[in-house]
mmCIF file with all atom_site columns, C-alpha atoms and ligand atoms in Angstrom:
data_model
loop_
_atom_site.group_PDB
_atom_site.id
_atom_site.type_symbol
_atom_site.label_atom_id
_atom_site.label_alt_id
_atom_site.label_comp_id
_atom_site.label_asym_id
_atom_site.label_entity_id
_atom_site.label_seq_id
_atom_site.pdbx_PDB_ins_code
_atom_site.Cartn_x
_atom_site.Cartn_y
_atom_site.Cartn_z
_atom_site.occupancy
_atom_site.B_iso_or_equiv
_atom_site.pdbx_formal_charge
_atom_site.auth_seq_id
_atom_site.auth_comp_id
_atom_site.auth_asym_id
_atom_site.auth_atom_id
_atom_site.pdbx_PDB_model_num
ATOM   1   C  CA  . MET A 1 1   ? 79.912 27.773 82.843  1.00 0.00 ? 8   MET A CA  1
ATOM   2   C  CA  . ASN A 1 2   ? 76.990 25.422 84.193  1.00 0.00 ? 9   ASN A CA  1
ATOM   3   C  CA  . ALA A 1 3   ? 73.642 25.437 82.414  1.00 0.00 ? 10  ALA A CA  1
ATOM   4   C  CA  . VAL A 1 4   ? 70.808 24.823 84.507  1.00 0.00 ? 11  VAL A CA  1
ATOM   5   C  CA  . VAL A 1 5   ? 67.817 23.646 82.200  1.00 0.00 ? 12  VAL A CA  1
ATOM   6   C  CA  . LEU A 1 6   ? 64.472 24.467 84.164  1.00 0.00 ? 13  LEU A CA  1
ATOM   7   C  CA  . LEU A 1 7   ? 61.371 21.956 82.980  1.00 0.00 ? 14  LEU A CA  1
ATOM   8   C  CA  . GLY A 1 8   ? 57.590 21.789 83.900  1.00 0.00 ? 15  GLY A CA  1
ATOM   9   C  CA  . ALA A 1 9   ? 54.713 22.376 82.275  1.00 0.00 ? 16  ALA A CA  1
ATOM   10  C  CA  . PRO A 1 10  ? 52.437 25.896 82.236  1.00 0.00 ? 17  PRO A CA  1
ATOM   11  C  CA  . GLY A 1 11  ? 50.496 25.382 85.433  1.00 0.00 ? 18  GLY A CA  1
ATOM   12  C  CA  . ALA A 1 12  ? 53.739 23.744 87.263  1.00 0.00 ? 19  ALA A CA  1
ATOM   13  C  CA  . GLY A 1 13  ? 55.249 27.071 89.230  1.00 0.00 ? 20  GLY A CA  1
ATOM   14  C  CA  . LYS A 1 14  ? 58.609 27.149 87.425  1.00 0.00 ? 21  LYS A CA  1
ATOM   15  C  CA  . GLY A 1 15  ? 58.049 30.589 86.713  1.00 0.00 ? 22  GLY A CA  1
ATOM   16  C  CA  . THR A 1 16  ? 57.784 31.112 90.334  1.00 0.00 ? 23  THR A CA  1
ATOM   17  C  CA  . GLN A 1 17  ? 60.759 29.211 90.812  1.00 0.00 ? 24  GLN A CA  1
ATOM   18  C  CA  . ALA A 1 18  ? 63.637 30.743 88.424  1.00 0.00 ? 25  ALA A CA  1
ATOM   19  C  CA  . PRO A 1 19  ? 64.032 33.476 90.289  1.00 0.00 ? 26  PRO A CA  1
ATOM   20  C  CA  . MET A 1 20  ? 64.042 31.505 93.614  1.00 0.00 ? 27  MET A CA  1
ATOM   21  C  CA  . LEU A 1 21  ? 66.582 29.104 92.305  1.00 0.00 ? 28  LEU A CA  1
ATOM   22  C  CA  . ALA A 1 22  ? 68.729 31.871 90.755  1.00 0.00 ? 29  ALA A CA  1
ATOM   23  C  CA  . ASP A 1 23  ? 69.037 34.239 94.412  1.00 0.00 ? 30  ASP A CA  1
ATOM   24  C  CA  . ARG A 1 24  ? 70.014 31.200 95.796  1.00 0.00 ? 31  ARG A CA  1
ATOM   25  C  CA  . LEU A 1 25  ? 72.773 29.955 93.409  1.00 0.00 ? 32  LEU A CA  1
ATOM   26  C  CA  . GLY A 1 26  ? 73.841 33.421 91.692  1.00 0.00 ? 33  GLY A CA  1
ATOM   27  C  CA  . ILE A 1 27  ? 73.429 33.348 88.670  1.00 0.00 ? 34  ILE A CA  1
ATOM   28  C  CA  . PRO A 1 28  ? 70.945 34.685 86.198  1.00 0.00 ? 35  PRO A CA  1
ATOM   29  C  CA  . VAL A 1 29  ? 67.592 33.287 84.468  1.00 0.00 ? 36  VAL A CA  1
ATOM   30  C  CA  . VAL A 1 30  ? 67.846 33.423 81.091  1.00 0.00 ? 37  VAL A CA  1
ATOM   31  C  CA  . ALA A 1 31  ? 65.112 33.435 79.452  1.00 0.00 ? 38  ALA A CA  1
ATOM   32  C  CA  . THR A 1 32  ? 64.502 32.631 75.596  1.00 0.00 ? 39  THR A CA  1
ATOM   33  C  CA  . GLY A 1 33  ? 61.254 34.819 75.176  1.00 0.00 ? 40  GLY A CA  1
ATOM   34  C  CA  . ASP A 1 34  ? 63.162 37.646 76.215  1.00 0.00 ? 41  ASP A CA  1
ATOM   35  C  CA  . LEU A 1 35  ? 66.148 37.595 74.486  1.00 0.00 ? 42  LEU A CA  1
ATOM   36  C  CA  . PHE A 1 36  ? 64.525 37.111 71.277  1.00 0.00 ? 43  PHE A CA  1
ATOM   37  C  CA  . ARG A 1 37  ? 62.107 40.073 72.191  1.00 0.00 ? 44  ARG A CA  1
ATOM   38  C  CA  . ALA A 1 38  ? 65.378 42.492 73.128  1.00 0.00 ? 45  ALA A CA  1
ATOM   39  C  CA  . ALA A 1 39  ? 67.076 41.094 70.058  1.00 0.00 ? 46  ALA A CA  1
ATOM   40  C  CA  . VAL A 1 40  ? 64.829 41.749 67.482  1.00 0.00 ? 47  VAL A CA  1
ATOM   41  C  CA  . ARG A 1 41  ? 63.820 45.615 69.508  1.00 0.00 ? 48  ARG A CA  1
ATOM   42  C  CA  . ASP A 1 42  ? 67.316 46.249 69.383  1.00 0.00 ? 49  ASP A CA  1
ATOM   43  C  CA  . GLY A 1 43  ? 67.806 45.686 65.520  1.00 0.00 ? 50  GLY A CA  1
ATOM   44  C  CA  . THR A 1 44  ? 71.012 43.460 65.925  1.00 0.00 ? 51  THR A CA  1
ATOM   45  C  CA  . PRO A 1 45  ? 72.236 41.453 63.163  1.00 0.00 ? 52  PRO A CA  1
ATOM   46  C  CA  . LEU A 1 46  ? 70.051 37.758 65.115  1.00 0.00 ? 53  LEU A CA  1
ATOM   47  C  CA  . GLY A 1 47  ? 67.287 40.001 65.423  1.00 0.00 ? 54  GLY A CA  1
ATOM   48  C  CA  . ILE A 1 48  ? 66.735 41.208 62.199  1.00 0.00 ? 55  ILE A CA  1
ATOM   49  C  CA  . GLU A 1 49  ? 67.473 37.614 60.847  1.00 0.00 ? 56  GLU A CA  1
ATOM   50  C  CA  . ALA A 1 50  ? 64.983 36.364 63.061  1.00 0.00 ? 57  ALA A CA  1
ATOM   51  C  CA  . ARG A 1 51  ? 62.341 39.479 62.384  1.00 0.00 ? 58  ARG A CA  1
ATOM   52  C  CA  . ARG A 1 52  ? 62.856 38.065 58.921  1.00 0.00 ? 59  ARG A CA  1
ATOM   53  C  CA  . TYR A 1 53  ? 61.122 35.002 59.525  1.00 0.00 ? 60  TYR A CA  1
ATOM   54  C  CA  . MET A 1 54  ? 58.709 36.147 62.026  1.00 0.00 ? 61  MET A CA  1
ATOM   55  C  CA  . ASP A 1 55  ? 57.962 39.114 59.963  1.00 0.00 ? 62  ASP A CA  1
ATOM   56  C  CA  . ALA A 1 56  ? 57.189 35.882 56.778  1.00 0.00 ? 63  ALA A CA  1
ATOM   57  C  CA  . GLY A 1 57  ? 54.758 34.059 59.489  1.00 0.00 ? 64  GLY A CA  1
ATOM   58  C  CA  . GLN A 1 58  ? 57.647 31.505 60.348  1.00 0.00 ? 65  GLN A CA  1
ATOM   59  C  CA  . LEU A 1 59  ? 59.112 30.040 62.906  1.00 0.00 ? 66  LEU A CA  1
ATOM   60  C  CA  . VAL A 1 60  ? 62.465 31.035 63.864  1.00 0.00 ? 67  VAL A CA  1
ATOM   61  C  CA  . PRO A 1 61  ? 64.446 28.099 63.242  1.00 0.00 ? 68  PRO A CA  1
ATOM   62  C  CA  . ASP A 1 62  ? 66.329 26.414 66.132  1.00 0.00 ? 69  ASP A CA  1
ATOM   63  C  CA  . GLN A 1 63  ? 69.293 27.840 65.542  1.00 0.00 ? 70  GLN A CA  1
ATOM   64  C  CA  . ILE A 1 64  ? 68.925 31.165 65.276  1.00 0.00 ? 71  ILE A CA  1
ATOM   65  C  CA  . VAL A 1 65  ? 67.216 30.521 68.772  1.00 0.00 ? 72  VAL A CA  1
ATOM   66  C  CA  . VAL A 1 66  ? 70.283 28.832 69.780  1.00 0.00 ? 73  VAL A CA  1
ATOM   67  C  CA  . ARG A 1 67  ? 73.455 31.213 68.854  1.00 0.00 ? 74  ARG A CA  1
ATOM   68  C  CA  . LEU A 1 68  ? 70.896 33.727 70.465  1.00 0.00 ? 75  LEU A CA  1
ATOM   69  C  CA  . LEU A 1 69  ? 71.333 31.920 73.403  1.00 0.00 ? 76  LEU A CA  1
ATOM   70  C  CA  . LEU A 1 70  ? 75.931 31.741 73.012  1.00 0.00 ? 77  LEU A CA  1
ATOM   71  C  CA  . ASP A 1 71  ? 75.841 35.812 72.717  1.00 0.00 ? 78  ASP A CA  1
ATOM   72  C  CA  . ARG A 1 72  ? 73.216 35.384 76.070  1.00 0.00 ? 79  ARG A CA  1
ATOM   73  C  CA  . LEU A 1 73  ? 75.753 32.783 78.007  1.00 0.00 ? 80  LEU A CA  1
ATOM   74  C  CA  . ALA A 1 74  ? 79.063 35.134 76.644  1.00 0.00 ? 81  ALA A CA  1
ATOM   75  C  CA  . ARG A 1 75  ? 77.999 37.979 78.827  1.00 0.00 ? 82  ARG A CA  1
ATOM   76  C  CA  . GLY A 1 76  ? 80.312 38.121 82.198  1.00 0.00 ? 83  GLY A CA  1
ATOM   77  C  CA  . ASP A 1 77  ? 77.257 37.483 84.037  1.00 0.00 ? 84  ASP A CA  1
ATOM   78  C  CA  . ALA A 1 78  ? 76.781 34.255 82.834  1.00 0.00 ? 85  ALA A CA  1
ATOM   79  C  CA  . ALA A 1 79  ? 80.322 33.353 83.547  1.00 0.00 ? 86  ALA A CA  1
ATOM   80  C  CA  . ASN A 1 80  ? 79.499 30.784 86.962  1.00 0.00 ? 87  ASN A CA  1
ATOM   81  C  CA  . GLY A 1 81  ? 75.957 29.274 84.985  1.00 0.00 ? 88  GLY A CA  1
ATOM   82  C  CA  . VAL A 1 82  ? 72.449 30.548 83.974  1.00 0.00 ? 89  VAL A CA  1
ATOM   83  C  CA  . ILE A 1 83  ? 69.513 28.785 84.355  1.00 0.00 ? 90  ILE A CA  1
ATOM   84  C  CA  . LEU A 1 84  ? 67.850 28.110 81.400  1.00 0.00 ? 91  LEU A CA  1
ATOM   85  C  CA  . ASP A 1 85  ? 63.863 28.781 81.851  1.00 0.00 ? 92  ASP A CA  1
ATOM   86  C  CA  . GLY A 1 86  ? 61.726 28.000 78.155  1.00 0.00 ? 93  GLY A CA  1
ATOM   87  C  CA  . PHE A 1 87  ? 64.330 26.516 76.205  1.00 0.00 ? 94  PHE A CA  1
ATOM   88  C  CA  . PRO A 1 88  ? 64.369 23.701 75.112  1.00 0.00 ? 95  PRO A CA  1
ATOM   89  C  CA  . ARG A 1 89  ? 60.965 23.155 74.320  1.00 0.00 ? 96  ARG A CA  1
ATOM   90  C  CA  . THR A 1 90  ? 61.653 20.166 71.978  1.00 0.00 ? 97  THR A CA  1
ATOM   91  C  CA  . ARG A 1 91  ? 64.100 17.275 71.798  1.00 0.00 ? 98  ARG A CA  1
ATOM   92  C  CA  . VAL A 1 92  ? 65.707 18.926 68.546  1.00 0.00 ? 99  VAL A CA  1
ATOM   93  C  CA  . GLN A 1 93  ? 66.058 22.198 70.121  1.00 0.00 ? 100 GLN A CA  1
ATOM   94  C  CA  . ALA A 1 94  ? 67.350 19.791 73.026  1.00 0.00 ? 101 ALA A CA  1
ATOM   95  C  CA  . GLN A 1 95  ? 70.218 18.566 70.766  1.00 0.00 ? 102 GLN A CA  1
ATOM   96  C  CA  . ALA A 1 96  ? 71.147 21.909 69.366  1.00 0.00 ? 103 ALA A CA  1
ATOM   97  C  CA  . LEU A 1 97  ? 71.706 23.416 72.469  1.00 0.00 ? 104 LEU A CA  1
ATOM   98  C  CA  . ASP A 1 98  ? 74.082 20.227 73.799  1.00 0.00 ? 105 ASP A CA  1
ATOM   99  C  CA  . GLU A 1 99  ? 75.628 20.150 70.328  1.00 0.00 ? 106 GLU A CA  1
ATOM   100 C  CA  . ALA A 1 100 ? 76.264 24.382 70.690  1.00 0.00 ? 107 ALA A CA  1
ATOM   101 C  CA  . LEU A 1 101 ? 77.670 23.547 74.243  1.00 0.00 ? 108 LEU A CA  1
ATOM   102 C  CA  . ALA A 1 102 ? 79.757 20.428 73.834  1.00 0.00 ? 109 ALA A CA  1
ATOM   103 C  CA  . GLU A 1 103 ? 81.756 23.255 71.080  1.00 0.00 ? 110 GLU A CA  1
ATOM   104 C  CA  . ARG A 1 104 ? 82.590 25.049 73.651  1.00 0.00 ? 111 ARG A CA  1
ATOM   105 C  CA  . GLY A 1 105 ? 84.100 21.828 76.214  1.00 0.00 ? 112 GLY A CA  1
ATOM   106 C  CA  . GLU A 1 106 ? 80.193 23.145 78.345  1.00 0.00 ? 113 GLU A CA  1
ATOM   107 C  CA  . ARG A 1 107 ? 76.777 20.865 78.721  1.00 0.00 ? 114 ARG A CA  1
ATOM   108 C  CA  . VAL A 1 108 ? 73.751 20.912 80.443  1.00 0.00 ? 115 VAL A CA  1
ATOM   109 C  CA  . ALA A 1 109 ? 74.749 19.714 84.383  1.00 0.00 ? 116 ALA A CA  1
ATOM   110 C  CA  . ALA A 1 110 ? 70.955 19.465 85.328  1.00 0.00 ? 117 ALA A CA  1
ATOM   111 C  CA  . ALA A 1 111 ? 67.724 18.804 83.863  1.00 0.00 ? 118 ALA A CA  1
ATOM   112 C  CA  . VAL A 1 112 ? 65.205 20.349 86.589  1.00 0.00 ? 119 VAL A CA  1
ATOM   113 C  CA  . LEU A 1 113 ? 61.619 18.839 85.879  1.00 0.00 ? 120 LEU A CA  1
ATOM   114 C  CA  . VAL A 1 114 ? 58.819 20.626 88.312  1.00 0.00 ? 121 VAL A CA  1
ATOM   115 C  CA  . ASP A 1 115 ? 56.974 17.416 87.931  1.00 0.00 ? 122 ASP A CA  1
ATOM   116 C  CA  . VAL A 1 116 ? 53.087 17.970 88.133  1.00 0.00 ? 123 VAL A CA  1
ATOM   117 C  CA  . PRO A 1 117 ? 50.975 15.552 86.815  1.00 0.00 ? 124 PRO A CA  1
ATOM   118 C  CA  . GLY A 1 118 ? 48.332 16.770 83.678  1.00 0.00 ? 125 GLY A CA  1
ATOM   119 C  CA  . GLU A 1 119 ? 45.049 16.562 85.692  1.00 0.00 ? 126 GLU A CA  1
ATOM   120 C  CA  . GLU A 1 120 ? 46.147 18.747 88.250  1.00 0.00 ? 127 GLU A CA  1
ATOM   121 C  CA  . LEU A 1 121 ? 47.838 21.195 85.615  1.00 0.00 ? 128 LEU A CA  1
ATOM   122 C  CA  . ILE A 1 122 ? 44.579 20.934 84.018  1.00 0.00 ? 129 ILE A CA  1
ATOM   123 C  CA  . ARG A 1 123 ? 43.118 21.850 87.375  1.00 0.00 ? 130 ARG A CA  1
ATOM   124 C  CA  . ARG A 1 124 ? 45.207 24.375 87.556  1.00 0.00 ? 131 ARG A CA  1
ATOM   125 C  CA  . MET A 1 125 ? 44.498 25.971 85.067  1.00 0.00 ? 132 MET A CA  1
ATOM   126 C  CA  . SER A 1 126 ? 40.971 25.580 84.275  1.00 0.00 ? 133 SER A CA  1
ATOM   127 C  CA  . GLY A 1 127 ? 40.378 26.945 87.587  1.00 0.00 ? 134 GLY A CA  1
ATOM   128 C  CA  . ARG A 1 128 ? 39.616 31.392 86.225  1.00 0.00 ? 135 ARG A CA  1
ATOM   129 C  CA  . TRP A 1 129 ? 36.771 32.981 86.219  1.00 0.00 ? 136 TRP A CA  1
ATOM   130 C  CA  . ILE A 1 130 ? 35.841 36.108 85.781  1.00 0.00 ? 137 ILE A CA  1
ATOM   131 C  CA  . CYS A 1 131 ? 32.451 38.633 86.182  1.00 0.00 ? 138 CYS A CA  1
ATOM   132 C  CA  . ARG A 1 132 ? 29.938 40.145 83.333  1.00 0.00 ? 139 ARG A CA  1
ATOM   133 C  CA  . ALA A 1 133 ? 30.087 43.195 84.927  1.00 0.00 ? 140 ALA A CA  1
ATOM   134 C  CA  . ALA A 1 134 ? 33.904 44.374 85.033  1.00 0.00 ? 141 ALA A CA  1
ATOM   135 C  CA  . GLY A 1 135 ? 36.005 41.001 84.468  1.00 0.00 ? 142 GLY A CA  1
ATOM   136 C  CA  . HIS A 1 136 ? 37.168 40.735 87.880  1.00 0.00 ? 143 HIS A CA  1
ATOM   137 C  CA  . PRO A 1 137 ? 38.802 37.907 88.499  1.00 0.00 ? 144 PRO A CA  1
ATOM   138 C  CA  . TYR A 1 138 ? 38.378 34.134 90.463  1.00 0.00 ? 145 TYR A CA  1
ATOM   139 C  CA  . HIS A 1 139 ? 40.105 30.900 90.770  1.00 0.00 ? 146 HIS A CA  1
ATOM   140 C  CA  . GLU A 1 140 ? 38.424 27.872 92.059  1.00 0.00 ? 147 GLU A CA  1
ATOM   141 C  CA  . ARG A 1 141 ? 40.548 27.311 94.025  1.00 0.00 ? 148 ARG A CA  1
ATOM   142 C  CA  . PHE A 1 142 ? 42.975 30.056 94.726  1.00 0.00 ? 149 PHE A CA  1
ATOM   143 C  CA  . SER A 1 143 ? 40.888 33.048 94.712  1.00 0.00 ? 150 SER A CA  1
ATOM   144 C  CA  . PRO A 1 144 ? 37.287 31.853 95.247  1.00 0.00 ? 151 PRO A CA  1
ATOM   145 C  CA  . PRO A 1 145 ? 34.459 34.754 95.328  1.00 0.00 ? 152 PRO A CA  1
ATOM   146 C  CA  . HIS A 1 146 ? 32.318 34.826 98.964  1.00 0.00 ? 153 HIS A CA  1
ATOM   147 C  CA  . VAL A 1 147 ? 29.012 33.142 97.199  1.00 0.00 ? 154 VAL A CA  1
ATOM   148 C  CA  . PRO A 1 148 ? 29.835 30.557 94.190  1.00 0.00 ? 155 PRO A CA  1
ATOM   149 C  CA  . GLY A 1 149 ? 28.451 32.139 91.322  1.00 0.00 ? 156 GLY A CA  1
ATOM   150 C  CA  . ILE A 1 150 ? 28.761 35.625 91.738  1.00 0.00 ? 157 ILE A CA  1
ATOM   151 C  CA  . CYS A 1 151 ? 31.132 38.487 91.802  1.00 0.00 ? 158 CYS A CA  1
ATOM   152 C  CA  . ASP A 1 152 ? 32.426 40.019 95.338  1.00 0.00 ? 159 ASP A CA  1
ATOM   153 C  CA  . LEU A 1 153 ? 32.523 42.795 94.462  1.00 0.00 ? 160 LEU A CA  1
ATOM   154 C  CA  . ASP A 1 154 ? 29.991 44.167 92.217  1.00 0.00 ? 161 ASP A CA  1
ATOM   155 C  CA  . GLY A 1 155 ? 27.317 40.807 92.682  1.00 0.00 ? 162 GLY A CA  1
ATOM   156 C  CA  . SER A 1 156 ? 27.140 40.116 88.753  1.00 0.00 ? 163 SER A CA  1
ATOM   157 C  CA  . GLU A 1 157 ? 27.524 36.639 87.680  1.00 0.00 ? 164 GLU A CA  1
ATOM   158 C  CA  . LEU A 1 158 ? 30.924 34.755 86.958  1.00 0.00 ? 165 LEU A CA  1
ATOM   159 C  CA  . TYR A 1 159 ? 31.506 32.808 83.935  1.00 0.00 ? 166 TYR A CA  1
ATOM   160 C  CA  . GLN A 1 160 ? 34.544 30.859 82.041  1.00 0.00 ? 167 GLN A CA  1
ATOM   161 C  CA  . ARG A 1 161 ? 36.044 31.923 78.774  1.00 0.00 ? 168 ARG A CA  1
ATOM   162 C  CA  . GLN A 1 162 ? 36.096 29.693 76.551  1.00 0.00 ? 169 GLN A CA  1
ATOM   163 C  CA  . ASP A 1 163 ? 40.361 29.879 76.557  1.00 0.00 ? 170 ASP A CA  1
ATOM   164 C  CA  . ASP A 1 164 ? 39.490 29.016 80.115  1.00 0.00 ? 171 ASP A CA  1
ATOM   165 C  CA  . LYS A 1 165 ? 37.143 25.674 80.251  1.00 0.00 ? 172 LYS A CA  1
ATOM   166 C  CA  . PRO A 1 166 ? 39.106 22.483 81.043  1.00 0.00 ? 173 PRO A CA  1
ATOM   167 C  CA  . ASP A 1 167 ? 38.538 20.963 77.277  1.00 0.00 ? 174 ASP A CA  1
ATOM   168 C  CA  . THR A 1 168 ? 40.076 23.789 75.527  1.00 0.00 ? 175 THR A CA  1
ATOM   169 C  CA  . ILE A 1 169 ? 43.210 23.541 78.364  1.00 0.00 ? 176 ILE A CA  1
ATOM   170 C  CA  . ARG A 1 170 ? 43.015 19.759 77.725  1.00 0.00 ? 177 ARG A CA  1
ATOM   171 C  CA  . ALA A 1 171 ? 43.401 19.977 73.365  1.00 0.00 ? 178 ALA A CA  1
ATOM   172 C  CA  . ARG A 1 172 ? 45.839 22.777 74.564  1.00 0.00 ? 179 ARG A CA  1
ATOM   173 C  CA  . MET A 1 173 ? 48.055 20.973 77.518  1.00 0.00 ? 180 MET A CA  1
ATOM   174 C  CA  . SER A 1 174 ? 48.280 17.591 75.318  1.00 0.00 ? 181 SER A CA  1
ATOM   175 C  CA  . GLN A 1 175 ? 50.353 19.327 72.915  1.00 0.00 ? 182 GLN A CA  1
ATOM   176 C  CA  . GLN A 1 176 ? 52.805 21.046 74.746  1.00 0.00 ? 183 GLN A CA  1
ATOM   177 C  CA  . LEU A 1 177 ? 53.133 18.099 77.256  1.00 0.00 ? 184 LEU A CA  1
ATOM   178 C  CA  . SER A 1 178 ? 54.162 15.360 74.265  1.00 0.00 ? 185 SER A CA  1
ATOM   179 C  CA  . ALA A 1 179 ? 57.160 18.214 73.598  1.00 0.00 ? 186 ALA A CA  1
ATOM   180 C  CA  . LEU A 1 180 ? 57.768 18.227 76.480  1.00 0.00 ? 187 LEU A CA  1
ATOM   181 C  CA  . GLN A 1 181 ? 57.911 15.141 77.415  1.00 0.00 ? 188 GLN A CA  1
ATOM   182 C  CA  . GLU A 1 182 ? 60.430 14.654 74.121  1.00 0.00 ? 189 GLU A CA  1
ATOM   183 C  CA  . VAL A 1 183 ? 63.011 17.185 75.914  1.00 0.00 ? 190 VAL A CA  1
ATOM   184 C  CA  . ILE A 1 184 ? 62.468 15.128 79.581  1.00 0.00 ? 191 ILE A CA  1
ATOM   185 C  CA  . GLU A 1 185 ? 63.715 11.982 77.431  1.00 0.00 ? 192 GLU A CA  1
ATOM   186 C  CA  . HIS A 1 186 ? 66.240 13.425 76.296  1.00 0.00 ? 193 HIS A CA  1
ATOM   187 C  CA  . TYR A 1 187 ? 67.978 14.405 79.268  1.00 0.00 ? 194 TYR A CA  1
ATOM   188 C  CA  . ARG A 1 188 ? 66.804 11.620 81.362  1.00 0.00 ? 195 ARG A CA  1
ATOM   189 C  CA  . ALA A 1 189 ? 68.848 9.907  78.351  1.00 0.00 ? 196 ALA A CA  1
ATOM   190 C  CA  . SER A 1 190 ? 72.025 12.028 79.000  1.00 0.00 ? 197 SER A CA  1
ATOM   191 C  CA  . GLY A 1 191 ? 71.419 11.269 82.793  1.00 0.00 ? 198 GLY A CA  1
ATOM   192 C  CA  . VAL A 1 192 ? 70.988 14.847 83.607  1.00 0.00 ? 199 VAL A CA  1
ATOM   193 C  CA  . LEU A 1 193 ? 67.342 14.546 84.779  1.00 0.00 ? 200 LEU A CA  1
ATOM   194 C  CA  . ARG A 1 194 ? 66.257 16.101 88.507  1.00 0.00 ? 201 ARG A CA  1
ATOM   195 C  CA  . PRO A 1 195 ? 62.693 15.830 88.539  1.00 0.00 ? 202 PRO A CA  1
ATOM   196 C  CA  . VAL A 1 196 ? 60.807 17.151 91.451  1.00 0.00 ? 203 VAL A CA  1
ATOM   197 C  CA  . ASN A 1 197 ? 57.607 16.986 92.948  1.00 0.00 ? 204 ASN A CA  1
ATOM   198 C  CA  . GLY A 1 198 ? 56.060 20.114 91.618  1.00 0.00 ? 205 GLY A CA  1
ATOM   199 C  CA  . LEU A 1 199 ? 52.577 19.032 94.349  1.00 0.00 ? 206 LEU A CA  1
ATOM   200 C  CA  . GLN A 1 200 ? 53.998 21.013 97.356  1.00 0.00 ? 207 GLN A CA  1
ATOM   201 C  CA  . GLY A 1 201 ? 53.967 24.980 98.399  1.00 0.00 ? 208 GLY A CA  1
ATOM   202 C  CA  . ILE A 1 202 ? 56.761 26.776 96.938  1.00 0.00 ? 209 ILE A CA  1
ATOM   203 C  CA  . THR A 1 203 ? 59.536 26.330 99.491  1.00 0.00 ? 210 THR A CA  1
ATOM   204 C  CA  . ASP A 1 204 ? 58.856 22.533 99.404  1.00 0.00 ? 211 ASP A CA  1
ATOM   205 C  CA  . VAL A 1 205 ? 59.830 22.637 95.555  1.00 0.00 ? 212 VAL A CA  1
ATOM   206 C  CA  . ALA A 1 206 ? 62.540 24.826 96.288  1.00 0.00 ? 213 ALA A CA  1
ATOM   207 C  CA  . ASP A 1 207 ? 63.844 22.632 98.807  1.00 0.00 ? 214 ASP A CA  1
ATOM   208 C  CA  . ALA A 1 208 ? 63.487 19.758 96.569  1.00 0.00 ? 215 ALA A CA  1
ATOM   209 C  CA  . ILE A 1 209 ? 65.040 21.202 93.971  1.00 0.00 ? 216 ILE A CA  1
ATOM   210 C  CA  . ASN A 1 210 ? 68.364 22.100 95.863  1.00 0.00 ? 217 ASN A CA  1
ATOM   211 C  CA  . ALA A 1 211 ? 68.258 18.634 97.367  1.00 0.00 ? 218 ALA A CA  1
ATOM   212 C  CA  . ALA A 1 212 ? 67.834 17.550 93.339  1.00 0.00 ? 219 ALA A CA  1
ATOM   213 C  CA  . LEU A 1 213 ? 70.507 19.809 92.741  1.00 0.00 ? 220 LEU A CA  1
ATOM   214 C  CA  . VAL A 1 214 ? 72.771 17.723 95.645  1.00 0.00 ? 221 VAL A CA  1
ATOM   215 C  CA  . GLY A 1 215 ? 76.498 16.148 93.557  1.00 0.00 ? 222 GLY A CA  1
ATOM   216 C  CA  . THR A 1 216 ? 75.753 18.018 89.637  1.00 0.00 ? 223 THR A CA  1
ATOM   217 C  CA  . GLY A 1 217 ? 78.699 21.047 90.637  1.00 0.00 ? 224 GLY A CA  1
ATOM   218 C  CA  . ILE A 1 218 ? 75.889 23.217 90.980  1.00 0.00 ? 225 ILE A CA  1
ATOM   219 C  CA  . GLU A 1 219 ? 75.391 23.462 94.355  1.00 0.00 ? 226 GLU A CA  1
ATOM   220 C  CA  . PRO A 1 220 ? 73.331 26.709 96.284  1.00 0.00 ? 227 PRO A CA  1
ATOM   221 C  CA  . ALA A 1 221 ? 76.311 29.684 97.405  1.00 0.00 ? 228 ALA A CA  1
ATOM   222 C  CA  . GLY A 1 222 ? 77.661 28.586 101.065 1.00 0.00 ? 229 GLY A CA  1
ATOM   223 C  CA  . THR A 1 223 ? 76.932 25.091 100.566 1.00 0.00 ? 230 THR A CA  1
ATOM   224 C  CA  . THR A 1 224 ? 79.428 24.371 97.775  1.00 0.00 ? 231 THR A CA  1
ATOM   225 C  CA  . GLU A 1 225 ? 82.871 22.821 99.882  1.00 0.00 ? 232 GLU A CA  1
ATOM   226 C  CA  . HIS A 1 226 ? 85.780 24.753 99.506  1.00 0.00 ? 233 HIS A CA  1
ATOM   227 C  CA  . ALA A 1 227 ? 88.956 22.265 99.053  1.00 0.00 ? 234 ALA A CA  1
ATOM   228 C  CA  . ALA A 1 228 ? 91.386 22.491 101.801 1.00 0.00 ? 235 ALA A CA  1
ATOM   229 C  CA  . GLY A 1 229 ? 94.093 25.083 101.176 1.00 0.00 ? 236 GLY A CA  1
HETATM 230 ZN ZN1 . LIG B 2 .   ? 33.225 42.336 89.294  1.00 0.00 ? 6   LIG B ZN1 1
#
């Protein structure tokens, strides 16, 4: 089983790449947020345990998250590997994952980082504007209105919600980036970090990820060399 960790800040395009990579590699994406919601919803023993912490307003301990993850990795469709999305988020979680995999004789084979500079992330995340009349969404770069500051559909004024203003985004982002940086350093130290330039188009990033995985033992279907005989 090959575990690939997909790393990237919010807005880096990781969420777009995860299913594309899964398709190419023929292995599933495991998003821990989804696992969690499913376990709580289905009332599994781990879900019930997690729920107790959540009801008490506490963070669910990393050990429970890792056990949930290991249960998922034991399913048949993960036999050839998984892409982890949304985990680990901290150095402690990365260490817990390493220990848990090591007990099974496995390891993280590659940690792919979709790398986008912080200021660019802030520009991407903070470009959202909505109209006063109906909340129609726009983005300065990706879907600008025909006339700056005016809704195409109803002519009302566009404004930015507090949450979408650059200062708010910058404050939130700096916390997330410092945790991400710890995880990056963890995988850099263990020699499996594979950074790719996230400042490219979607297909170029996908190609860069493919190239970064060469030699890690995880390669897209069709590119693996089969031993003769
Ligand atoms: Zn509007």
